Short mmCIF file of C-alpha atoms in Angstrom, two decimals:
data_model
loop_
_atom_site.label_atom_id
_atom_site.label_comp_id
_atom_site.label_asym_id
_atom_site.label_seq_id
_atom_site.Cartn_x
_atom_site.Cartn_y
_atom_site.Cartn_z
CA MET A 23 36.34 56.76 -12.21
CA THR A 24 33.49 59.00 -11.10
CA ILE A 25 31.73 56.16 -9.25
CA LEU A 26 34.93 55.09 -7.59
CA ASP A 27 35.89 58.64 -6.65
CA SER A 28 32.54 59.31 -5.09
CA ALA A 29 32.68 56.00 -3.29
CA GLU A 30 36.01 56.92 -1.78
CA SER A 31 35.26 60.58 -1.08
CA VAL A 32 32.16 59.78 0.96
CA GLY A 33 33.49 58.83 4.35
CA THR A 34 33.13 59.58 8.00
CA THR A 35 33.25 63.23 9.00
CA THR A 36 34.47 62.64 12.51
CA SER A 37 38.08 61.73 11.65
CA SER A 38 40.95 63.70 13.21
CA SER A 39 42.77 66.55 11.49
CA GLY A 40 45.90 64.42 11.18
CA GLU A 41 43.97 61.87 9.25
CA ARG A 42 42.61 64.57 6.96
CA SER A 43 46.07 65.90 6.21
CA GLU A 44 47.20 62.35 5.50
CA ALA A 45 44.31 62.02 3.04
CA ASP A 46 45.23 65.36 1.44
CA ARG A 47 48.81 64.28 0.85
CA GLY A 48 47.68 61.08 -0.87
CA GLY A 49 44.50 62.50 -2.36
CA ALA A 50 45.57 62.21 -5.96
CA SER A 51 46.45 58.55 -5.64
CA LEU A 52 43.21 57.80 -3.80
CA ARG A 53 41.16 59.43 -6.51
CA ARG A 54 42.95 57.44 -9.18
CA ARG A 55 42.76 54.03 -7.40
CA PRO A 56 39.64 52.42 -5.86
CA SER A 57 39.87 51.34 -2.26
CA ALA A 58 40.24 47.70 -1.28
CA ARG A 59 36.77 47.71 0.25
CA ALA A 60 35.26 49.02 -3.00
CA GLU A 61 37.05 46.33 -5.00
CA LYS A 62 35.75 43.70 -2.59
CA ALA A 63 32.17 45.03 -2.96
CA VAL A 64 32.39 44.95 -6.75
CA SER A 65 33.88 41.45 -6.64
CA ASP A 66 31.18 40.17 -4.28
CA PHE A 67 28.42 41.66 -6.38
CA SER A 68 29.89 40.23 -9.59
CA SER A 69 30.06 36.76 -8.05
CA LYS A 70 26.43 37.03 -6.91
CA GLU A 71 25.47 38.24 -10.38
CA ARG A 72 27.18 35.25 -11.98
CA ALA A 73 25.47 32.90 -9.53
CA LEU A 74 22.10 34.42 -10.41
CA GLU A 75 22.75 33.97 -14.10
CA GLU A 76 23.81 30.34 -13.59
CA ASP A 77 20.67 29.65 -11.54
CA SER A 78 18.49 31.22 -14.20
CA LEU A 79 20.13 29.09 -16.88
CA VAL A 80 19.29 25.92 -14.95
CA THR A 81 15.82 26.62 -13.62
CA GLY A 82 14.25 28.39 -16.59
CA SER A 83 12.37 31.53 -17.40
CA ALA A 84 10.31 31.65 -14.23
CA ASP A 85 13.49 31.73 -12.17
CA ASP A 86 14.94 34.31 -14.56
CA ARG A 87 12.12 36.66 -13.64
CA SER A 88 12.63 35.98 -9.95
CA ALA A 89 16.38 36.56 -10.41
CA ILE A 90 15.68 39.90 -12.12
CA GLY A 91 13.46 40.85 -9.24
CA SER A 92 16.10 39.81 -6.79
CA GLY A 93 18.75 41.75 -8.70
CA ALA A 94 17.51 44.86 -7.01
CA SER A 95 16.94 43.05 -3.71
CA GLU A 96 20.54 41.81 -3.81
CA ASN A 97 21.57 45.38 -3.18
CA GLU A 98 20.34 45.35 0.36
CA LEU A 99 23.80 46.77 1.10
CA SER A 100 22.51 50.18 -0.03
CA SER A 101 18.98 50.29 1.33
CA GLY A 102 19.25 48.22 4.52
CA ALA A 103 15.47 48.27 4.90
CA ARG A 104 15.13 44.50 4.84
CA ASP A 105 17.43 43.73 7.78
CA GLY A 106 16.77 46.84 9.81
CA GLU A 107 20.27 48.31 9.38
CA LYS A 108 20.97 51.73 7.90
CA VAL A 109 24.13 51.84 5.81
CA GLY A 110 25.38 55.16 4.56
CA ASN A 111 28.66 54.50 2.76
CA GLY A 112 29.34 54.95 -0.92
CA GLU A 113 30.25 51.32 -1.56
CA ASP A 114 26.60 50.24 -1.21
CA ARG A 115 25.44 53.03 -3.49
CA MET A 116 28.00 51.93 -6.04
CA ALA A 117 26.75 48.29 -5.90
CA ASP A 118 23.18 49.56 -6.33
CA ASN A 119 24.17 51.44 -9.46
CA LEU A 120 25.88 48.34 -10.85
CA GLY A 121 22.71 46.30 -10.19
CA ILE A 122 20.60 48.80 -12.14
CA PHE A 123 22.75 48.44 -15.24
CA THR A 124 23.16 44.64 -15.03
CA TYR A 125 19.97 43.67 -16.96
CA ARG A 126 20.14 46.13 -19.78
CA PRO A 127 18.11 45.61 -23.00
CA SER A 128 21.28 44.52 -24.76
CA VAL A 129 21.96 41.69 -22.28
CA PRO A 130 21.03 38.29 -23.89
CA ALA A 131 17.87 36.72 -22.42
CA HIS A 132 18.37 33.31 -24.09
CA LYS A 133 21.71 31.70 -23.26
CA ARG A 134 21.13 27.92 -23.03
CA ILE A 135 19.11 25.11 -24.68
CA LYS A 136 16.11 24.38 -22.41
CA GLU A 137 13.13 22.04 -22.58
CA SER A 138 9.51 22.89 -21.85
CA PRO A 139 8.37 21.58 -18.42
CA LEU A 140 5.90 19.11 -19.98
CA SER A 141 8.25 17.78 -22.67
CA SER A 142 9.15 14.10 -22.59
CA ASP A 143 12.72 14.82 -21.44
CA ALA A 144 11.76 17.12 -18.58
CA ILE A 145 8.32 16.01 -17.41
CA PHE A 146 9.62 13.66 -14.71
CA LYS A 147 12.09 16.27 -13.44
CA GLN A 148 9.31 18.70 -12.51
CA SER A 149 7.13 18.82 -9.42
CA HIS A 150 3.50 18.00 -10.16
CA ALA A 151 2.08 18.90 -6.77
CA GLY A 152 -0.34 21.39 -8.32
CA LEU A 153 -1.71 18.82 -10.77
CA PHE A 154 -2.06 16.34 -7.89
CA ASN A 155 -4.10 18.92 -5.98
CA LEU A 156 -6.23 19.45 -9.10
CA CYS A 157 -6.93 15.71 -9.30
CA ILE A 158 -8.06 15.72 -5.67
CA VAL A 159 -10.36 18.69 -6.29
CA VAL A 160 -11.84 17.03 -9.40
CA LEU A 161 -12.27 13.75 -7.51
CA ILE A 162 -14.15 15.51 -4.69
CA ALA A 163 -16.33 17.39 -7.17
CA VAL A 164 -17.21 14.30 -9.23
CA ASN A 165 -18.00 12.17 -6.18
CA SER A 166 -20.06 14.95 -4.64
CA ARG A 167 -22.17 15.02 -7.79
CA LEU A 168 -22.56 11.23 -7.65
CA ILE A 169 -23.68 11.40 -4.02
CA ILE A 170 -26.28 14.07 -4.79
CA GLU A 171 -27.48 12.18 -7.87
CA ASN A 172 -27.78 8.93 -5.90
CA LEU A 173 -29.76 10.56 -3.08
CA MET A 174 -32.10 12.27 -5.54
CA LYS A 175 -32.70 9.01 -7.43
CA TYR A 176 -32.94 6.42 -4.62
CA GLY A 177 -33.28 8.41 -1.41
CA TRP A 178 -31.76 7.18 1.87
CA LEU A 179 -31.35 3.39 1.59
CA ILE A 180 -29.65 2.64 4.93
CA ARG A 181 -32.07 0.60 7.05
CA SER A 182 -32.25 0.50 10.84
CA ASP A 183 -31.50 -3.25 10.80
CA PHE A 184 -28.33 -2.76 8.78
CA TRP A 185 -26.02 -4.33 11.39
CA PHE A 186 -28.35 -6.88 12.95
CA SER A 187 -31.87 -8.11 12.28
CA SER A 188 -34.13 -11.04 13.10
CA SER A 189 -32.97 -12.80 9.93
CA SER A 190 -29.45 -12.85 11.38
CA LEU A 191 -30.62 -15.44 13.91
CA ARG A 192 -30.77 -17.97 11.07
CA ASP A 193 -26.98 -17.88 10.95
CA TRP A 194 -26.50 -19.33 14.46
CA PRO A 195 -25.16 -22.67 13.09
CA LEU A 196 -22.35 -20.74 11.42
CA LEU A 197 -21.56 -19.00 14.70
CA MET A 198 -21.43 -22.32 16.53
CA CYS A 199 -19.18 -23.73 13.81
CA CYS A 200 -16.83 -20.78 14.15
CA LEU A 201 -16.66 -21.24 17.94
CA THR A 202 -15.70 -24.90 17.53
CA LEU A 203 -12.79 -24.27 15.15
CA PRO A 204 -10.20 -24.12 18.01
CA ILE A 205 -10.67 -27.87 18.41
CA PHE A 206 -8.44 -28.48 15.40
CA PRO A 207 -5.37 -26.55 16.64
CA LEU A 208 -5.75 -28.38 19.95
CA ALA A 209 -5.74 -31.72 18.12
CA ALA A 210 -2.65 -30.67 16.14
CA PHE A 211 -0.89 -29.77 19.40
CA VAL A 212 -1.66 -33.21 20.86
CA VAL A 213 -0.22 -34.87 17.75
CA GLU A 214 2.98 -32.80 17.95
CA LYS A 215 3.35 -33.51 21.67
CA MET A 216 3.11 -37.23 20.98
CA ALA A 217 5.66 -36.88 18.17
CA GLN A 218 8.02 -35.00 20.50
CA ARG A 219 7.84 -37.84 23.02
CA LYS A 220 8.31 -40.33 20.13
CA HIS A 221 5.07 -42.17 20.87
CA ILE A 222 4.16 -42.20 17.15
CA SER A 223 6.19 -42.38 13.96
CA GLU A 224 6.61 -39.65 11.36
CA GLN A 225 4.24 -41.42 8.97
CA VAL A 226 1.49 -41.47 11.61
CA VAL A 227 2.15 -37.80 12.42
CA ALA A 228 1.78 -36.84 8.76
CA ALA A 229 -1.41 -38.91 8.37
CA LEU A 230 -2.99 -37.36 11.48
CA HIS A 231 -2.15 -33.83 10.35
CA ILE A 232 -3.65 -34.49 6.93
CA LEU A 233 -6.80 -35.79 8.60
CA ILE A 234 -7.05 -32.79 10.93
CA THR A 235 -6.55 -30.19 8.19
CA THR A 236 -9.00 -31.95 5.87
CA ILE A 237 -11.75 -32.04 8.48
CA ALA A 238 -10.99 -28.44 9.44
CA ILE A 239 -11.78 -27.26 5.90
CA LEU A 240 -14.68 -29.61 5.08
CA TYR A 241 -16.63 -29.14 8.31
CA PRO A 242 -17.42 -25.40 7.79
CA VAL A 243 -18.10 -25.99 4.09
CA LEU A 244 -20.75 -28.58 4.90
CA VAL A 245 -22.31 -26.35 7.58
CA ILE A 246 -22.63 -23.42 5.15
CA LEU A 247 -24.05 -25.57 2.36
CA ARG A 248 -26.62 -27.13 4.69
CA CYS A 249 -27.83 -23.76 6.05
CA ASP A 250 -29.56 -21.00 4.12
CA SER A 251 -27.38 -18.34 5.64
CA ALA A 252 -26.50 -14.84 4.53
CA VAL A 253 -23.63 -14.49 2.08
CA LEU A 254 -21.70 -12.16 4.40
CA SER A 255 -21.93 -14.63 7.30
CA GLY A 256 -20.72 -17.44 5.07
CA VAL A 257 -17.80 -15.40 3.76
CA THR A 258 -16.76 -14.51 7.33
CA LEU A 259 -16.82 -18.15 8.42
CA MET A 260 -14.86 -19.26 5.35
CA LEU A 261 -12.22 -16.60 5.98
CA PHE A 262 -11.76 -17.83 9.55
CA THR A 263 -11.65 -21.41 8.27
CA CYS A 264 -8.97 -20.66 5.67
CA ILE A 265 -6.87 -18.81 8.26
CA VAL A 266 -7.08 -21.78 10.66
CA TRP A 267 -6.19 -24.20 7.85
CA LEU A 268 -3.15 -22.18 6.77
CA LYS A 269 -1.97 -21.93 10.37
CA LEU A 270 -2.41 -25.67 10.90
CA VAL A 271 -0.32 -26.45 7.81
CA SER A 272 2.42 -24.06 8.94
CA TYR A 273 2.35 -25.53 12.46
CA ALA A 274 2.72 -29.10 11.19
CA HIS A 275 5.29 -28.27 8.49
CA THR A 276 7.47 -26.15 10.79
CA ASN A 277 7.49 -28.74 13.58
CA TYR A 278 8.40 -31.44 11.06
CA ASP A 279 11.39 -29.36 9.95
CA LEU A 280 12.37 -28.63 13.57
CA ARG A 281 12.34 -32.34 14.36
CA ALA A 282 14.51 -33.03 11.32
CA GLN A 283 17.00 -30.36 12.39
CA ALA A 284 16.99 -31.68 15.96
CA LYS A 285 17.88 -35.16 14.67
CA LEU A 286 20.76 -33.72 12.63
CA LEU A 287 21.89 -31.82 15.70
CA ASP A 288 21.94 -35.02 17.73
CA LYS A 289 24.06 -36.65 15.04
CA GLY A 290 26.38 -33.65 14.89
CA GLU A 291 25.52 -32.94 11.27
CA ALA A 292 23.65 -29.66 11.84
CA LEU A 293 25.03 -26.35 10.64
CA SER A 294 26.91 -24.12 13.08
CA GLY A 295 24.57 -21.93 15.07
CA SER A 296 21.54 -24.02 14.18
CA SER A 297 21.05 -25.10 17.81
CA ASN A 298 19.57 -21.67 18.56
CA MET A 299 17.78 -21.24 15.23
CA TYR A 300 16.15 -24.68 15.27
CA SER A 301 15.26 -25.15 18.92
CA TYR A 302 12.55 -27.82 18.94
CA ASP A 303 10.04 -27.35 21.74
CA VAL A 304 6.33 -28.11 21.52
CA SER A 305 4.75 -25.54 23.84
CA PHE A 306 1.04 -25.02 24.34
CA LYS A 307 1.65 -21.34 25.07
CA SER A 308 3.53 -20.78 21.80
CA MET A 309 0.81 -22.61 19.86
CA VAL A 310 -1.98 -20.48 21.38
CA TYR A 311 -0.03 -17.29 20.72
CA PHE A 312 0.52 -18.34 17.11
CA MET A 313 -3.18 -19.07 16.55
CA VAL A 314 -4.22 -15.56 17.63
CA ALA A 315 -1.20 -13.63 16.30
CA PRO A 316 -1.49 -11.72 12.98
CA THR A 317 0.73 -14.16 11.09
CA LEU A 318 0.34 -17.42 9.19
CA CYS A 319 3.92 -18.66 9.70
CA TYR A 320 4.62 -20.59 12.88
CA GLN A 321 7.81 -20.17 14.88
CA THR A 322 8.61 -20.81 18.51
CA SER A 323 9.24 -17.12 19.29
CA TYR A 324 8.48 -13.80 17.65
CA PRO A 325 9.89 -10.27 17.97
CA ARG A 326 7.96 -8.50 20.72
CA THR A 327 7.43 -4.84 21.60
CA ALA A 328 8.00 -3.46 25.09
CA CYS A 329 4.47 -2.41 26.02
CA VAL A 330 0.89 -1.91 24.82
CA ARG A 331 -0.13 1.64 23.86
CA LYS A 332 -3.71 1.74 25.11
CA GLY A 333 -4.47 5.23 23.77
CA TRP A 334 -3.19 4.28 20.34
CA VAL A 335 -5.35 1.14 20.34
CA ALA A 336 -8.43 3.21 21.24
CA ARG A 337 -7.78 5.60 18.33
CA GLN A 338 -7.38 2.73 15.87
CA LEU A 339 -10.61 1.14 17.10
CA ILE A 340 -12.46 4.39 16.44
CA LYS A 341 -11.02 4.50 12.91
CA LEU A 342 -12.04 0.87 12.41
CA VAL A 343 -15.65 1.60 13.35
CA ILE A 344 -15.77 4.69 11.11
CA PHE A 345 -14.33 3.01 8.02
CA THR A 346 -16.45 -0.11 8.51
CA GLY A 347 -19.55 2.07 8.61
CA PHE A 348 -18.35 3.90 5.51
CA MET A 349 -17.99 0.57 3.69
CA GLY A 350 -21.51 -0.42 4.71
CA PHE A 351 -22.84 2.92 3.48
CA ILE A 352 -21.24 2.48 0.04
CA VAL A 353 -22.51 -1.08 -0.27
CA GLU A 354 -26.10 -0.23 0.69
CA GLN A 355 -26.37 3.15 -1.01
CA TYR A 356 -24.42 2.56 -4.23
CA ILE A 357 -23.44 -1.04 -4.98
CA ASN A 358 -26.80 -2.68 -4.20
CA PRO A 359 -28.85 -0.38 -6.48
CA ILE A 360 -26.37 -0.87 -9.33
CA VAL A 361 -26.31 -4.66 -9.19
CA LYS A 362 -30.09 -4.91 -8.66
CA ASN A 363 -30.70 -2.84 -11.80
CA SER A 364 -28.21 -4.82 -13.90
CA GLU A 365 -28.38 -7.88 -16.11
CA HIS A 366 -26.07 -10.86 -16.33
CA PRO A 367 -22.87 -9.43 -17.88
CA LEU A 368 -22.37 -12.47 -20.13
CA LYS A 369 -25.97 -12.48 -21.38
CA ALA A 370 -26.67 -8.77 -21.82
CA ASN A 371 -25.73 -6.36 -24.60
CA PHE A 372 -21.98 -5.77 -24.74
CA LEU A 373 -22.11 -1.98 -24.34
CA TYR A 374 -24.66 -2.29 -21.56
CA ALA A 375 -22.43 -4.78 -19.73
CA VAL A 376 -19.42 -2.47 -20.09
CA GLU A 377 -21.46 0.47 -18.78
CA ARG A 378 -22.58 -1.54 -15.71
CA VAL A 379 -19.05 -2.74 -14.99
CA LEU A 380 -17.59 0.76 -15.25
CA LYS A 381 -20.39 2.25 -13.13
CA LEU A 382 -19.82 -0.39 -10.47
CA SER A 383 -16.03 -0.07 -10.58
CA VAL A 384 -15.81 3.22 -8.66
CA PRO A 385 -17.84 2.27 -5.53
CA ASN A 386 -16.38 -1.23 -5.64
CA LEU A 387 -12.87 0.25 -5.67
CA TYR A 388 -13.71 2.44 -2.66
CA VAL A 389 -15.04 -0.56 -0.73
CA TRP A 390 -11.98 -2.63 -1.62
CA LEU A 391 -9.56 0.12 -0.52
CA CYS A 392 -11.49 0.61 2.73
CA MET A 393 -11.47 -3.15 3.31
CA PHE A 394 -7.71 -3.22 2.82
CA TYR A 395 -7.21 -0.31 5.21
CA CYS A 396 -9.54 -1.76 7.87
CA PHE A 397 -8.26 -5.33 7.71
CA PHE A 398 -4.57 -5.14 6.83
CA HIS A 399 -3.73 -1.88 8.56
CA LEU A 400 -6.16 -1.17 11.40
CA TRP A 401 -7.20 -4.65 12.55
CA PHE A 402 -3.80 -6.30 12.13
CA ASN A 403 -2.04 -3.46 13.93
CA ILE A 404 -4.61 -3.47 16.75
CA LEU A 405 -4.13 -7.21 17.19
CA ALA A 406 -0.34 -6.85 16.99
CA GLU A 407 -0.36 -4.07 19.57
CA LEU A 408 -2.50 -6.04 22.02
CA LEU A 409 -0.25 -9.11 21.61
CA ARG A 410 2.95 -6.99 21.44
CA PHE A 411 3.72 -8.60 18.07
CA GLY A 412 6.77 -6.82 16.67
CA ASP A 413 6.88 -7.60 12.94
CA ARG A 414 4.10 -5.43 11.53
CA GLU A 415 4.98 -5.49 7.85
CA PHE A 416 1.54 -6.73 6.84
CA TYR A 417 1.79 -5.07 3.43
CA LYS A 418 4.19 -3.07 1.28
CA ASP A 419 3.59 -0.25 -1.18
CA TRP A 420 1.65 -2.50 -3.58
CA TRP A 421 -0.04 0.55 -5.14
CA ASN A 422 3.33 1.32 -6.82
CA ALA A 423 3.73 -2.19 -8.23
CA GLN A 424 5.01 -2.09 -11.81
CA SER A 425 3.83 -5.63 -12.55
CA VAL A 426 1.15 -8.04 -11.36
CA GLU A 427 3.86 -10.23 -9.84
CA GLU A 428 5.04 -7.33 -7.66
CA TYR A 429 1.48 -6.69 -6.55
CA TRP A 430 0.97 -10.27 -5.37
CA ARG A 431 4.29 -10.14 -3.52
CA MET A 432 3.49 -6.92 -1.69
CA TRP A 433 -0.20 -6.50 -0.98
CA ASN A 434 -0.75 -9.43 1.47
CA MET A 435 2.50 -10.16 3.24
CA PRO A 436 1.20 -12.85 5.68
CA VAL A 437 -0.12 -14.98 2.79
CA HIS A 438 2.93 -14.23 0.63
CA LYS A 439 5.31 -15.36 3.38
CA TRP A 440 3.23 -18.52 3.88
CA MET A 441 3.26 -19.29 0.15
CA VAL A 442 7.01 -18.75 -0.13
CA ARG A 443 7.75 -20.77 3.01
CA HIS A 444 5.41 -23.74 2.58
CA ILE A 445 4.67 -23.95 -1.18
CA TYR A 446 7.20 -22.17 -3.39
CA PHE A 447 10.57 -23.09 -1.84
CA PRO A 448 9.54 -26.67 -0.98
CA CYS A 449 8.71 -27.08 -4.68
CA LEU A 450 12.11 -25.73 -5.68
CA ARG A 451 13.89 -28.00 -3.16
CA ASN A 452 12.14 -30.98 -4.73
CA GLY A 453 13.45 -30.11 -8.20
CA ILE A 454 10.30 -28.46 -9.56
CA PRO A 455 11.07 -25.64 -12.05
CA LYS A 456 10.49 -22.07 -10.95
CA GLY A 457 7.66 -21.43 -13.43
CA VAL A 458 5.80 -24.55 -12.32
CA ALA A 459 6.28 -23.57 -8.66
CA ILE A 460 4.71 -20.18 -9.37
CA LEU A 461 1.83 -21.91 -11.17
CA ILE A 462 1.27 -24.22 -8.19
CA SER A 463 1.23 -21.23 -5.82
CA PHE A 464 -1.43 -19.47 -7.89
CA PHE A 465 -3.39 -22.73 -8.13
CA VAL A 466 -3.53 -23.03 -4.31
CA SER A 467 -4.52 -19.38 -4.03
CA ALA A 468 -7.24 -19.82 -6.67
CA ILE A 469 -8.74 -22.78 -4.78
CA PHE A 470 -9.06 -20.79 -1.57
CA HIS A 471 -10.47 -17.74 -3.35
CA GLU A 472 -13.11 -19.97 -4.90
CA LEU A 473 -13.94 -21.55 -1.53
CA CYS A 474 -14.30 -18.17 0.19
CA ILE A 475 -16.74 -16.89 -2.46
CA ALA A 476 -18.45 -19.86 -4.10
CA VAL A 477 -19.36 -21.73 -0.90
CA PRO A 478 -21.20 -18.79 0.77
CA CYS A 479 -22.95 -18.07 -2.55
CA HIS A 480 -23.94 -21.76 -2.93
CA THR A 481 -22.79 -21.71 -6.54
CA PHE A 482 -19.73 -23.27 -8.13
CA GLN A 483 -19.14 -21.55 -11.46
CA LEU A 484 -15.34 -21.19 -10.86
CA TRP A 485 -15.38 -17.46 -11.60
CA ALA A 486 -13.02 -16.65 -8.72
CA PHE A 487 -10.79 -19.60 -9.63
CA ILE A 488 -10.56 -18.46 -13.26
CA GLY A 489 -9.92 -14.87 -12.16
CA ILE A 490 -6.94 -15.88 -10.02
CA MET A 491 -5.49 -18.24 -12.63
CA PHE A 492 -5.85 -15.46 -15.20
CA GLN A 493 -3.23 -13.60 -13.14
CA VAL A 494 -0.56 -15.98 -14.46
CA PRO A 495 -0.58 -14.62 -18.06
CA LEU A 496 -0.90 -11.10 -16.65
CA VAL A 497 2.24 -11.75 -14.58
CA MET A 498 4.14 -12.72 -17.74
CA ILE A 499 2.80 -9.77 -19.76
CA THR A 500 3.51 -7.11 -17.13
CA SER A 501 6.93 -8.61 -16.32
CA TYR A 502 7.82 -8.43 -20.02
CA LEU A 503 6.68 -4.81 -20.19
CA GLN A 504 8.65 -3.98 -17.06
CA LYS A 505 11.83 -5.38 -18.61
CA LYS A 506 11.22 -3.76 -22.01
CA PHE A 507 10.26 -0.35 -20.63
CA SER A 508 12.42 0.18 -17.57
CA ASN A 509 11.12 2.63 -14.95
CA SER A 510 7.75 2.57 -16.68
CA MET A 511 4.34 2.46 -14.99
CA VAL A 512 2.66 0.62 -17.87
CA GLY A 513 2.45 -2.53 -15.76
CA ASN A 514 0.99 -0.52 -12.89
CA MET A 515 -1.78 0.84 -15.11
CA ILE A 516 -2.51 -2.66 -16.48
CA PHE A 517 -2.79 -3.92 -12.89
CA TRP A 518 -5.23 -1.18 -11.86
CA CYS A 519 -7.37 -1.61 -14.97
CA SER A 520 -7.48 -5.41 -15.00
CA PHE A 521 -7.82 -5.94 -11.28
CA SER A 522 -9.82 -3.02 -9.89
CA ILE A 523 -11.67 -1.48 -12.84
CA LEU A 524 -12.68 -4.64 -14.72
CA GLY A 525 -11.93 -7.79 -12.71
CA GLN A 526 -13.57 -7.18 -9.35
CA PRO A 527 -16.76 -5.48 -10.66
CA MET A 528 -17.20 -8.30 -13.18
CA CYS A 529 -16.91 -10.92 -10.41
CA VAL A 530 -19.43 -9.02 -8.26
CA LEU A 531 -21.98 -8.97 -11.09
CA LEU A 532 -21.39 -12.61 -12.02
CA TYR A 533 -21.81 -13.95 -8.50
CA TYR A 534 -24.77 -11.66 -7.72
CA HIS A 535 -26.74 -12.94 -10.68
CA GLU A 536 -25.77 -16.52 -9.92
CA VAL A 537 -27.12 -16.08 -6.37
CA MET A 538 -30.32 -14.48 -7.68
CA ASN A 539 -30.82 -17.26 -10.22
CA ARG A 540 -30.31 -19.90 -7.52
CA LYS A 541 -32.92 -18.27 -5.27
CA GLU A 542 -35.41 -18.01 -8.13
CA ASN A 543 -34.93 -21.64 -9.04
CA SER A 544 -35.31 -22.75 -5.43
CA HIS A 545 -38.61 -20.88 -5.11
#
């Protein structure tokens, strides 16, 4: 009762004499019973003490130490130094005394079953921000050493004619071919306009579209094969050619479906609300907009933004120039010396081939990531902003894909939407099984990958085709692992290793040596 008596006896000294006599008459009872305010202080402190103990039981020993430290700081009621108030009553001094005796040596320090932070049951419940920062520091240190080592070994390899040289003038036929590609969309528009006016039958429309798309893909291929052009120029032309071909197929296929829906609408057999969804109108303006828009799927109208942010476009253009230059620096300074000092990976010693592939994998991965950022993020968004194109989901978080199938569905959304719309679901509607439809989609993708790489390299070894078709068993393996080990990143690691660490560097070495062998044989 000493603590309680002292807490009660310390009071204000400015009370009236009547109040003091009142306290004298009830002094004995006041000394025997704590005041209501003192009971409330003890109760509040006890509740805070219990809360601290519960927090320490949940968060672990590190929080226990912080709770012990805060056990004294909880008694700000007595000191008042933290909040700038000076409290001089005995209730705060009493709470301070209770806080001192709370964590006595006899109080148990171990009260619950707890796991170590890196144990299998608790590792994913912890924050790993510090380890992530360590990985960044190690990555910077390792790459800094590689940069210094490369400069000491090879010197500065960037030439003044890196962007343009006199040899680039040999590629003028490819430039002229690229400038004539808009002829094919114009021809497709004329065919659709004639079909709208019912001047030609559906069979003639289909035959003309097949002819237009075939010529559109063969014409650039023949130009590249006839000219001794640079590989980069050939790849650029083939990319434009494939984009035009995919757009032409979507334009013809979509208009065919719109005509079919319009016929059903005339007969009164169309679904409710389909008159707005399937409005058939062959417009030159919509066709031109589709050909320049960052999409491969044709439709008569697209979601549009309100205005063009000119300052934002300027900033993205600056980023595009910077990252493009960074890609060129990596190619000239790192990738070229590695591939020039390598041997054919299928003809060299196994360990030597593995060493070359792994050495090439890091700069190749940097170039590929920069290419993705420049093309799918910067360039597509710049084009979408200038055209006020609203749907800018050009990619998803493919880097978190837990299977190869997820990666192919998320990393290139324009091509994925085209495949689903014009290959996959048409196969299913015609009674083709799902597995066969997936195989057909990968087969079409493999053909275009081979065209974009083999034609500019003037060699047809089917390495790119085999690499894409090899994704089919990887899709089955990683899908099985994803189902067997739910919430596991095993499939994600298989994707990174097979695609970025082994697959792409191997293709670079294979095609480089095929190009070098072709040039040696020609000389």
